[in-house]
PDB file of C-alpha atoms in Angstrom:
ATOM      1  CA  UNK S 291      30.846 154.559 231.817  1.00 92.00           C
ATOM      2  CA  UNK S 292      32.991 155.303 234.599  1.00 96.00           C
ATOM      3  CA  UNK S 293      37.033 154.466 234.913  1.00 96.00           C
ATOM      4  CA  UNK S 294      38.391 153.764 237.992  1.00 98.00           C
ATOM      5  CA  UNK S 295      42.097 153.667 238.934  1.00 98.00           C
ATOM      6  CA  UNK S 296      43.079 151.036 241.058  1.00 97.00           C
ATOM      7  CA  UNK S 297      45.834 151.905 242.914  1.00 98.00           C
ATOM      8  CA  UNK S 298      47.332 148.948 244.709  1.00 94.00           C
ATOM      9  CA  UNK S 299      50.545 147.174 246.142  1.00 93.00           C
ATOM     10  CA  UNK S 300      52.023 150.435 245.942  1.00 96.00           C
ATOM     11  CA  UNK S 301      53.809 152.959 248.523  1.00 97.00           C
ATOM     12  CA  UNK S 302      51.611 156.431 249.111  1.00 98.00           C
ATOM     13  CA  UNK S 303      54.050 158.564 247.261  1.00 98.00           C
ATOM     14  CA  UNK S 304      53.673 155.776 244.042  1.00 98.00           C
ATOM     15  CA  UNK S 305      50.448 156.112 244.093  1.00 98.00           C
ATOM     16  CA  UNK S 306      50.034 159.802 244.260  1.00 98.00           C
ATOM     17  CA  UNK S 307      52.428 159.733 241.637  1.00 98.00           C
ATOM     18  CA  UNK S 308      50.960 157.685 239.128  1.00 98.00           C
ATOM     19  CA  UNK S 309      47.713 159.004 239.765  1.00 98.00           C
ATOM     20  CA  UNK S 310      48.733 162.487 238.780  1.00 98.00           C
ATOM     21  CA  UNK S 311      50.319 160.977 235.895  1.00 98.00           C
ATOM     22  CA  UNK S 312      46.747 159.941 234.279  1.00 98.00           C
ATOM     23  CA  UNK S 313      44.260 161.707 236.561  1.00 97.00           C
ATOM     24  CA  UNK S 314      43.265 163.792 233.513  1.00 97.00           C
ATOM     25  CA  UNK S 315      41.942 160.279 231.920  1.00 97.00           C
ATOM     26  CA  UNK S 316      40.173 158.715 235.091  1.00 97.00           C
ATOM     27  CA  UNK S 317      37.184 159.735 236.692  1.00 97.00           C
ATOM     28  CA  UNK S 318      37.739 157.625 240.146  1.00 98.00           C
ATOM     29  CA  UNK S 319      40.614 156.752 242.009  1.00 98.00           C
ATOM     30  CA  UNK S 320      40.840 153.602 243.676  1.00 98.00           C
ATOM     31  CA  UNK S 321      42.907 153.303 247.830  1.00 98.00           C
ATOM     32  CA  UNK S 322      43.409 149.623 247.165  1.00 97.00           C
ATOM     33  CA  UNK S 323      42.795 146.828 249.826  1.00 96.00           C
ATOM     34  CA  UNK S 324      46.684 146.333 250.158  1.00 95.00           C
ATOM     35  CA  UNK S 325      47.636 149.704 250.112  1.00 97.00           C
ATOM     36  CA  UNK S 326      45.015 150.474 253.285  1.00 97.00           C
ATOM     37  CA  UNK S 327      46.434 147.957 255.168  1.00 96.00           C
ATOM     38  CA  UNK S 328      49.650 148.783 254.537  1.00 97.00           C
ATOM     39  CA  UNK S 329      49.998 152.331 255.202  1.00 97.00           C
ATOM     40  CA  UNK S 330      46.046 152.986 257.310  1.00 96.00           C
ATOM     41  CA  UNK S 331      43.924 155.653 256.467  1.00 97.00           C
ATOM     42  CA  UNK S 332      46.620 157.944 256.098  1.00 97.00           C
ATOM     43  CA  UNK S 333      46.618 156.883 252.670  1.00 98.00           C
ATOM     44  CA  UNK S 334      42.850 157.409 252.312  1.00 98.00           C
ATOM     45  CA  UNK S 335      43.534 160.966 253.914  1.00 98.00           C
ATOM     46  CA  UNK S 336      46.884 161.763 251.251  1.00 98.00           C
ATOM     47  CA  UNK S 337      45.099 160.584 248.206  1.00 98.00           C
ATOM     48  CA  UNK S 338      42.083 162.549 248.750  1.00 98.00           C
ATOM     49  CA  UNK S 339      43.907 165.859 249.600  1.00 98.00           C
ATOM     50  CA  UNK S 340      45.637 165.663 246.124  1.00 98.00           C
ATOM     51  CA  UNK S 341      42.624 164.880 244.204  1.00 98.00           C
ATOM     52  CA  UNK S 342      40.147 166.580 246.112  1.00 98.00           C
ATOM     53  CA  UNK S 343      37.884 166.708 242.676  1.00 97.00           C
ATOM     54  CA  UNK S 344      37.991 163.147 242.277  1.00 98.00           C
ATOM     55  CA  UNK S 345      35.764 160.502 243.478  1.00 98.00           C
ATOM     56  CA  UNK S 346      37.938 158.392 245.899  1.00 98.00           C
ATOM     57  CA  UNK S 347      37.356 155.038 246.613  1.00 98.00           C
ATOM     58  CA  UNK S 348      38.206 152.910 249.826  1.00 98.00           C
ATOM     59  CA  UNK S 349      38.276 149.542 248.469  1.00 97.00           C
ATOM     60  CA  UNK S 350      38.375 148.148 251.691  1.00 96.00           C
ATOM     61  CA  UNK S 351      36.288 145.129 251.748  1.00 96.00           C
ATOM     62  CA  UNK S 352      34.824 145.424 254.941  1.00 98.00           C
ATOM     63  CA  UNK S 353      33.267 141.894 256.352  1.00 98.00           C
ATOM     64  CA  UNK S 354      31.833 142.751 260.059  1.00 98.00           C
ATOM     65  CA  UNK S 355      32.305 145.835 262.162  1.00 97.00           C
ATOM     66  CA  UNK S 356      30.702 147.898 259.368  1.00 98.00           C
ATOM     67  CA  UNK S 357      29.778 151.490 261.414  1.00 98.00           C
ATOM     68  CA  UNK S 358      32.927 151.669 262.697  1.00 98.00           C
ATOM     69  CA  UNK S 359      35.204 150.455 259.675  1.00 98.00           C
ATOM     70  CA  UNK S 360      33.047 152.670 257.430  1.00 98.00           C
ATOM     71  CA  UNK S 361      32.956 156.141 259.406  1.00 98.00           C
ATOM     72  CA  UNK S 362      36.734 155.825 259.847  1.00 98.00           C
ATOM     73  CA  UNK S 363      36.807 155.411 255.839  1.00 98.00           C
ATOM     74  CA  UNK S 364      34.389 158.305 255.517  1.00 98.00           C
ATOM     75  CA  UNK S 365      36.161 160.567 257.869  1.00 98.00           C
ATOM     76  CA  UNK S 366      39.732 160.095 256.316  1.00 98.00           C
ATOM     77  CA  UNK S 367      38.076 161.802 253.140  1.00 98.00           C
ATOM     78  CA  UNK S 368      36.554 158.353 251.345  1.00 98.00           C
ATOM     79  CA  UNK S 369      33.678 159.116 248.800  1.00 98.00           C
ATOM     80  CA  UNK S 370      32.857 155.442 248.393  1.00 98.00           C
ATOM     81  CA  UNK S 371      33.732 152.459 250.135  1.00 98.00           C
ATOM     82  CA  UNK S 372      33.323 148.446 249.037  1.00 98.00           C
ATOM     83  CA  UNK S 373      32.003 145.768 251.585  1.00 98.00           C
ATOM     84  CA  UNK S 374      31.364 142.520 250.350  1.00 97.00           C
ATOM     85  CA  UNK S 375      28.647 140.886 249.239  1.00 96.00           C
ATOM     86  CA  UNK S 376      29.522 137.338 251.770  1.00 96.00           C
ATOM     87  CA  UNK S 377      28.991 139.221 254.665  1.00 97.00           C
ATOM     88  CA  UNK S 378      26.256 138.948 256.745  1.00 97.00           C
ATOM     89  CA  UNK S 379      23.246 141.174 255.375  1.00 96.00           C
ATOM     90  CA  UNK S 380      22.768 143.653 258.635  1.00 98.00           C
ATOM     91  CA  UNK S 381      26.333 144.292 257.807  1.00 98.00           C
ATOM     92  CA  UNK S 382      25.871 145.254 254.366  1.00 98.00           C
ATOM     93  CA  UNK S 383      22.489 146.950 255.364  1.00 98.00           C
ATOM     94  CA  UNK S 384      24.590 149.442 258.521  1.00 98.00           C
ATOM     95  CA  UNK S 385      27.602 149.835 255.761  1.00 98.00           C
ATOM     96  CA  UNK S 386      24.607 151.703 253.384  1.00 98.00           C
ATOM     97  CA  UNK S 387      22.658 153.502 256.328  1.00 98.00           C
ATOM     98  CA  UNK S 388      26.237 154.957 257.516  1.00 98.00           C
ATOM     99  CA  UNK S 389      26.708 155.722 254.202  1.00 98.00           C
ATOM    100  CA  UNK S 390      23.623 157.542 254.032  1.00 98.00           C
ATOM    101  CA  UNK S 391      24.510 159.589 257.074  1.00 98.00           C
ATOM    102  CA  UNK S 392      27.878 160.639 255.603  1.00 98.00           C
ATOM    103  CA  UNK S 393      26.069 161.590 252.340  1.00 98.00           C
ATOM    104  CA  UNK S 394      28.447 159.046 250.928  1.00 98.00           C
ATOM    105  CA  UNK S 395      28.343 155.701 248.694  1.00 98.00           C
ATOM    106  CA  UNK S 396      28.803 151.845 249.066  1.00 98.00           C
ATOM    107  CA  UNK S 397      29.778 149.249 246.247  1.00 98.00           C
ATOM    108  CA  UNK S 398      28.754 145.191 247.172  1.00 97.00           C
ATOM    109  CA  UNK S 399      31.559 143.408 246.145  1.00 95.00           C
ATOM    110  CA  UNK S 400      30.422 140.424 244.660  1.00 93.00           C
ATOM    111  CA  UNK S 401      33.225 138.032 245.086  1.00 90.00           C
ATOM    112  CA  UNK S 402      32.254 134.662 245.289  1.00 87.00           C
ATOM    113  CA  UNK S 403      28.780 135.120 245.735  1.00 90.00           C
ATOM    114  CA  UNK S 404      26.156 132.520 244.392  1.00 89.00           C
ATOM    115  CA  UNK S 405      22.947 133.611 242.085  1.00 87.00           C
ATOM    116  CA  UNK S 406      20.867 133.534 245.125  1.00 91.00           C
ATOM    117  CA  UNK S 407      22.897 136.022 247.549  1.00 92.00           C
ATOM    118  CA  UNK S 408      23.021 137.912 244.047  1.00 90.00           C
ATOM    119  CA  UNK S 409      19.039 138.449 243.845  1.00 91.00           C
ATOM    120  CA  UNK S 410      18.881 139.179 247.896  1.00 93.00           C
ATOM    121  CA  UNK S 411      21.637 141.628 247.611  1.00 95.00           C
ATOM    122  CA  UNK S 412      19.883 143.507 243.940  1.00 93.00           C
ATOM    123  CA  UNK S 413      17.397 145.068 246.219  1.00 94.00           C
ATOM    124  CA  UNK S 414      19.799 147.344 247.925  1.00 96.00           C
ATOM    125  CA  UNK S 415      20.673 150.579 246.747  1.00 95.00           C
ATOM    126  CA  UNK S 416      23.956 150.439 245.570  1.00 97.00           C
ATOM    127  CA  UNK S 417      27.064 149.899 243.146  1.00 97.00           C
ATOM    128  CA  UNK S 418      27.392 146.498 242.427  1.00 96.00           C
ATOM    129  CA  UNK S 419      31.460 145.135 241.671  1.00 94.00           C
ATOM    130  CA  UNK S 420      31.686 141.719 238.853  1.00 89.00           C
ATOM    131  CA  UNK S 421      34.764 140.661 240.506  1.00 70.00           C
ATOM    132  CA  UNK S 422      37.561 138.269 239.551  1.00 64.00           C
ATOM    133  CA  UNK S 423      40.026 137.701 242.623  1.00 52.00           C
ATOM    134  CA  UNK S 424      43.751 138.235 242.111  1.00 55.00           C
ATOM    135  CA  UNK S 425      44.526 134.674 242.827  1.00 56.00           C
ATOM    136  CA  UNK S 426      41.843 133.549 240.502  1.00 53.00           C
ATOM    137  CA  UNK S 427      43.413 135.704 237.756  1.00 49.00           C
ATOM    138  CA  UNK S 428      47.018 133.887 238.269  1.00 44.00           C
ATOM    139  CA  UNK S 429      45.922 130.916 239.506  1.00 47.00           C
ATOM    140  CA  UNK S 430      43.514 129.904 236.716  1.00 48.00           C
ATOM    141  CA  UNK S 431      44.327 132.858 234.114  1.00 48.00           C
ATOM    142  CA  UNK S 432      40.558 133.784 234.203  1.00 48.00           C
ATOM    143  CA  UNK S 433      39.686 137.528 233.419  1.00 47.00           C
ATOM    144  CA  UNK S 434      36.763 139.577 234.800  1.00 46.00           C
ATOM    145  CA  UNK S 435      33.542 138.883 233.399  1.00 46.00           C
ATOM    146  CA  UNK S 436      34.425 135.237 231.940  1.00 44.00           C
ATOM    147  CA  UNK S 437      31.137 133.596 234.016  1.00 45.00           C
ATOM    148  CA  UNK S 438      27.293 133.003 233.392  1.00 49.00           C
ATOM    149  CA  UNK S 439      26.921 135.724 236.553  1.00 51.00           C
ATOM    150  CA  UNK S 440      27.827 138.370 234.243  1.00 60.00           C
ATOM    151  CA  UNK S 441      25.070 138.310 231.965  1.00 65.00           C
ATOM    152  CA  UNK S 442      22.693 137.973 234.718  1.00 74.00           C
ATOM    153  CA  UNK S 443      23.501 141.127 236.513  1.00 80.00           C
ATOM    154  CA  UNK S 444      23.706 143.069 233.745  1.00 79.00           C
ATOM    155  CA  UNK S 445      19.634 142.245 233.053  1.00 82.00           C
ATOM    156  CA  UNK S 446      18.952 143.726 236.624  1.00 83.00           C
ATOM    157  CA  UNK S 447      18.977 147.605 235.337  1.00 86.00           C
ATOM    158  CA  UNK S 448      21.542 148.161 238.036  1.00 92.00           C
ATOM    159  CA  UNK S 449      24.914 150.150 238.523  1.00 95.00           C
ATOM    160  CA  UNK S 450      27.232 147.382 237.533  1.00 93.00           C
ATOM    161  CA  UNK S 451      31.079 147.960 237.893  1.00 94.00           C
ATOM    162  CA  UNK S 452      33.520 144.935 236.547  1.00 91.00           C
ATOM    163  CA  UNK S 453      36.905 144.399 237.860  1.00 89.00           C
ATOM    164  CA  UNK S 454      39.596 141.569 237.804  1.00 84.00           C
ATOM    165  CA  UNK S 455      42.706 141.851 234.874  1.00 82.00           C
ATOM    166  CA  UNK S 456      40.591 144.198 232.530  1.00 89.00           C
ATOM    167  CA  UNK S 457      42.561 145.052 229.750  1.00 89.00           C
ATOM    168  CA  UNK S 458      41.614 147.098 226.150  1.00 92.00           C
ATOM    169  CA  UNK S 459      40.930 143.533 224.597  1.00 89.00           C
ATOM    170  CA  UNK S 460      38.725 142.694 227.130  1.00 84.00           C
ATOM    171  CA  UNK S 461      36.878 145.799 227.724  1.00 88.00           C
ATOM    172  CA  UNK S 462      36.099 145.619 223.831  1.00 87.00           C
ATOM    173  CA  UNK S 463      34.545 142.430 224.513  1.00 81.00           C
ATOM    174  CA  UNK S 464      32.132 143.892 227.618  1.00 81.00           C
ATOM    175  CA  UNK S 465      31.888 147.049 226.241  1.00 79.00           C
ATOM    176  CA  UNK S 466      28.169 146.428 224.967  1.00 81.00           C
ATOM    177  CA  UNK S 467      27.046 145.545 228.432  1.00 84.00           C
ATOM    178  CA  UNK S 468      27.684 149.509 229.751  1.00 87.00           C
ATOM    179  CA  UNK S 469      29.129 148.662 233.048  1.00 91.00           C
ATOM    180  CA  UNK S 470      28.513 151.649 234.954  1.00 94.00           C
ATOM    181  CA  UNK S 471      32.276 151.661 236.302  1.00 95.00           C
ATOM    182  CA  UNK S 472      35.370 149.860 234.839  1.00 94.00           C
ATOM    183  CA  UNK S 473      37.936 149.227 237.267  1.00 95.00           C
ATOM    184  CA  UNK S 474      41.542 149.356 235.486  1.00 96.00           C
ATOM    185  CA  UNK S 475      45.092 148.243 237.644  1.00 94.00           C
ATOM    186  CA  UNK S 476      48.285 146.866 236.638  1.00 93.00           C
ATOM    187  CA  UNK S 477      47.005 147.516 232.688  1.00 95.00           C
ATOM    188  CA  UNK S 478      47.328 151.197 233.300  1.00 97.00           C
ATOM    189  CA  UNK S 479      49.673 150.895 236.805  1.00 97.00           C
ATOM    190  CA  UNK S 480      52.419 148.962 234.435  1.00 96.00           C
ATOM    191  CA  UNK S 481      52.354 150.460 231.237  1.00 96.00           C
ATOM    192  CA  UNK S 482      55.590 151.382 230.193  1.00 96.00           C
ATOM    193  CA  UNK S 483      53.447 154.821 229.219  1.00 98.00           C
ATOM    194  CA  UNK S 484      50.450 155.112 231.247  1.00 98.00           C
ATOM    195  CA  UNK S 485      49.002 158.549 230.408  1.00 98.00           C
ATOM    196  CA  UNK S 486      48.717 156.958 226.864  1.00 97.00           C
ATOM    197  CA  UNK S 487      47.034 153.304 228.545  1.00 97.00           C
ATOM    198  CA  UNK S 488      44.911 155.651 230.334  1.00 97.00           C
ATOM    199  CA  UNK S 489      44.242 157.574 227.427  1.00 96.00           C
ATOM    200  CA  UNK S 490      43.580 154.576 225.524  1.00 96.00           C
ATOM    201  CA  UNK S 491      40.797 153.444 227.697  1.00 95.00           C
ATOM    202  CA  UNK S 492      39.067 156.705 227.715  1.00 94.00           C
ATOM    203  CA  UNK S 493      39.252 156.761 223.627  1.00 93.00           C
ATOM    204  CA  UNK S 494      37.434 153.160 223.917  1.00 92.00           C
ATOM    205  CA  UNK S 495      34.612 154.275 225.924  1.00 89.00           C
ATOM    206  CA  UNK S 496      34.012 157.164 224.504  1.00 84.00           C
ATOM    207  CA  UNK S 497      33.707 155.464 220.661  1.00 73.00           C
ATOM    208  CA  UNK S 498      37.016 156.114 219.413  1.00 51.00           C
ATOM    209  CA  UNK S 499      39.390 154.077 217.398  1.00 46.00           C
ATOM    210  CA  UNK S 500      42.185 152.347 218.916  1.00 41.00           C
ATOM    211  CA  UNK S 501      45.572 152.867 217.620  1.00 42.00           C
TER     212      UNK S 501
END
């Protein structure tokens, strides 16, 4: 089990910051959607050069244009990038084969997807992302992983990652499932000590005790 730093809604410089702050507890490190379209790949490019050793991830969502979205993700220094799972399938399919040219990775975002596009999607090779919205989380106070989907995909013997508000409590509550990647935010982002919330995560994964 892999954790993943989201770094979001934040300036370049805050996010290099904190992720220096806990990079010793994190094994990816998230260029969030907002932060991309904030500050461009220039973000993509900064992160990367001060983690070089870490797996970084354009969480970009891409939708349509998916050769030319994802080599500009891929040549700003991008390990992995997300499209999602709504978009049309030759999309998804020419976000993996540029992938595969750029020896790189691809995570489906499965946002609002239905069982069906679910089963069509399973035969790809790829990361597959449980995900809660934002305005699902504050809108309806839901928290990743609360749905009958959940189960489901976890059956498929695929890499499953879960985002959307996970916190310790709820990671306790998935941790049996063995989601391939768990993508943290604000509950390591907002800490008032966040090499310790980091740290804290790690300690859960890895069997320890929770202080």
């Amino acid at each position: 089990m892999k954790i993943q730093l989201a770094l979001d809604r934040l300036t370049i410089d805050e996010a290099i910051r904190i992720g220096e702050e806990v990079k010793d507890y994190v094994d990816w490190i998230e260029v969030g959607t907002s932060l991309i379209k904030e500050f461009g790949v220039e973000s993509i490019q900064k992160i990367k050069s001060v983690f070089p050793d870490k797996t970084i991830v354009a969480d970009i969502k891409t939708i349509d244009n998916a050769k030319y979205e994802m080599e500009l993700y891929f040549r700003a220094g991008a390990d992995l990038a997300t499209v999602m799972g709504v978009a049309p399938l030759v999309t998804i399919e020419t976000s993996l084969e540029t992938a595969a040219k750029w020896q790189k990775e691809i995570m489906i975002d499965l946002l609002n997807t239905s069982k069906d596009i679910q089963k069509r999607l399973l035969a790809y090779d790829a990361i597959f992302c449980s995900h809660v919205s934002k305005d699902e989380q504050e809108e309806q106070g839901r928290l990743a992983n609360n749905n009958e989907k959940t189960s489901y995909l976890f059956q498929q013997n695929k890499k499953i990652a879960v985002a959307g508000g996970i916190t310790l409590e709820s990671l306790k509550n998935m941790k049996e499932l063995n989601p391939f990647v768990v993508i943290v935010g604000s509950a390591i982002t907002k800490a008032n000590n966040r090499p310790a919330a980091a740290q804290a995560f790690q300690k859960l994964i890895f069997g320890g005790e929770i202080e």
